[in-house]
């Protein structure tokens, strides 16, 4: 009878250890999930900033191209008027 009680206590102890380990791993995974979410948000912000920079560069190039087109059209009009 004493052996059965000792065996039951050992099994109960082992189950508690397993339960505690699973709880600890669950907490770690939740922490990792929060870190992944944080990294995902940071990456999205960086991509948005990069896109903003690229859009501004395209706007500057477009403005420059439109200025050159205006200058060329003005020159064409002067040449056509002189002819």
Coordinates of N, CA and C in Angstrom, one line a residue, residues 27-80:
X27 N 4.0 31.3 -21.4 CA 4.3 32.7 -21.1 C 5.4 33.2 -22.0
X28 N 6.4 32.3 -22.2 CA 7.5 32.7 -23.2 C 7.0 32.9 -24.6
X29 N 6.1 32.0 -25.0 CA 5.6 32.1 -26.4 C 4.7 33.4 -26.5
X30 N 4.0 33.7 -25.4 CA 3.2 35.0 -25.5 C 4.1 36.2 -25.6
X31 N 5.2 36.1 -24.8 CA 6.2 37.2 -24.9 C 6.8 37.3 -26.3
X32 N 7.1 36.2 -26.9 CA 7.6 36.2 -28.3 C 6.6 36.7 -29.3
X33 N 5.4 36.3 -29.1 CA 4.3 36.8 -29.9 C 4.2 38.4 -29.9
X34 N 4.3 38.9 -28.7 CA 4.3 40.4 -28.5 C 5.5 41.0 -29.2
X35 N 6.7 40.4 -29.1 CA 7.8 40.9 -29.8 C 7.7 40.9 -31.3
X36 N 7.1 39.8 -31.8 CA 6.9 39.7 -33.2 C 5.9 40.8 -33.7
X37 N 4.9 41.0 -32.9 CA 3.9 42.0 -33.3 C 4.6 43.4 -33.3
X38 N 5.5 43.6 -32.3 CA 6.3 44.9 -32.3 C 7.2 45.1 -33.5
X39 N 7.9 44.0 -33.8 CA 8.8 44.0 -35.0 C 8.0 44.3 -36.3
X40 N 6.8 43.6 -36.4 CA 5.9 43.8 -37.6 C 5.5 45.3 -37.7
X41 N 5.1 45.9 -36.6 CA 4.7 47.3 -36.6 C 5.8 48.2 -37.0
X42 N 7.0 47.9 -36.4 CA 8.2 48.7 -36.8 C 8.5 48.6 -38.2
X43 N 8.4 47.4 -38.8 CA 8.7 47.2 -40.2 C 7.7 48.0 -41.1
X44 N 6.5 47.9 -40.7 CA 5.5 48.6 -41.4 C 5.7 50.1 -41.4
X45 N 6.1 50.7 -40.3 CA 6.5 52.1 -40.2 C 7.7 52.4 -41.1
X46 N 8.7 51.6 -41.0 CA 9.9 51.8 -41.9 C 9.5 51.8 -43.3
X47 N 8.7 50.8 -43.7 CA 8.3 50.7 -45.1 C 7.5 52.0 -45.5
X48 N 6.6 52.4 -44.7 CA 5.9 53.6 -44.9 C 6.8 54.9 -45.1
X49 N 7.8 55.0 -44.2 CA 8.7 56.1 -44.3 C 9.5 56.0 -45.6
X50 N 9.9 54.8 -46.0 CA 10.7 54.6 -47.2 C 9.8 55.0 -48.4
X51 N 8.6 54.6 -48.4 CA 7.7 54.9 -49.5 C 7.5 56.4 -49.6
X52 N 7.4 57.1 -48.4 CA 7.2 58.5 -48.4 C 8.4 59.2 -49.1
X53 N 9.6 58.7 -48.8 CA 10.8 59.3 -49.3 C 10.8 59.1 -50.8
X54 N 10.5 57.9 -51.3 CA 10.4 57.6 -52.7 C 9.4 58.4 -53.4
X55 N 8.3 58.7 -52.8 CA 7.2 59.5 -53.4 C 7.8 60.9 -53.6
X56 N 8.4 61.4 -52.6 CA 9.0 62.8 -52.6 C 10.0 62.9 -53.7
X57 N 10.9 61.9 -53.9 CA 11.9 61.9 -54.9 C 11.2 61.9 -56.3
X58 N 10.2 61.1 -56.5 CA 9.4 61.1 -57.8 C 8.8 62.5 -58.0
X59 N 8.3 63.1 -57.0 CA 7.7 64.4 -57.2 C 8.7 65.4 -57.6
X60 N 9.9 65.4 -57.0 CA 11.0 66.3 -57.4 C 11.4 66.1 -58.8
X61 N 11.5 64.8 -59.2 CA 11.9 64.5 -60.6 C 10.8 65.0 -61.6
X62 N 9.5 64.8 -61.2 CA 8.4 65.2 -62.0 C 8.4 66.7 -62.2
X63 N 8.6 67.4 -61.1 CA 8.6 68.9 -61.1 C 9.8 69.4 -62.1
X64 N 10.9 68.7 -62.0 CA 12.0 69.1 -62.8 C 11.7 68.8 -64.3
X65 N 11.1 67.7 -64.5 CA 10.8 67.3 -65.9 C 9.7 68.3 -66.5
X66 N 8.7 68.7 -65.7 CA 7.7 69.6 -66.1 C 8.4 71.0 -66.4
X67 N 9.3 71.4 -65.6 CA 10.1 72.6 -65.9 C 10.8 72.6 -67.2
X68 N 11.5 71.4 -67.5 CA 12.2 71.3 -68.7 C 11.2 71.3 -69.9
X69 N 10.1 70.6 -69.8 CA 9.1 70.6 -70.8 C 8.6 72.0 -71.1
X70 N 8.3 72.8 -70.0 CA 7.9 74.2 -70.2 C 8.9 75.0 -70.9
X71 N 10.2 74.8 -70.6 CA 11.2 75.6 -71.2 C 11.4 75.2 -72.7
X72 N 11.2 73.9 -73.0 CA 11.3 73.4 -74.4 C 10.1 73.9 -75.2
X73 N 8.9 73.9 -74.6 CA 7.8 74.5 -75.3 C 7.9 76.0 -75.6
X74 N 8.4 76.7 -74.6 CA 8.6 78.1 -74.8 C 9.6 78.4 -75.9
X75 N 10.7 77.6 -75.9 CA 11.7 77.7 -77.0 C 11.1 77.4 -78.4
X76 N 10.3 76.3 -78.4 CA 9.6 76.0 -79.7 C 8.7 77.1 -80.1
X77 N 8.0 77.7 -79.2 CA 7.1 78.8 -79.6 C 7.9 80.0 -80.1
X78 N 9.0 80.3 -79.5 CA 9.8 81.4 -80.0 C 10.4 81.1 -81.4
X79 N 10.8 79.8 -81.6 CA 11.3 79.5 -82.9 C 10.2 79.5 -84.0
X80 N 9.0 79.0 -83.6 CA 7.9 79.0 -84.5 C 7.4 80.4 -84.8

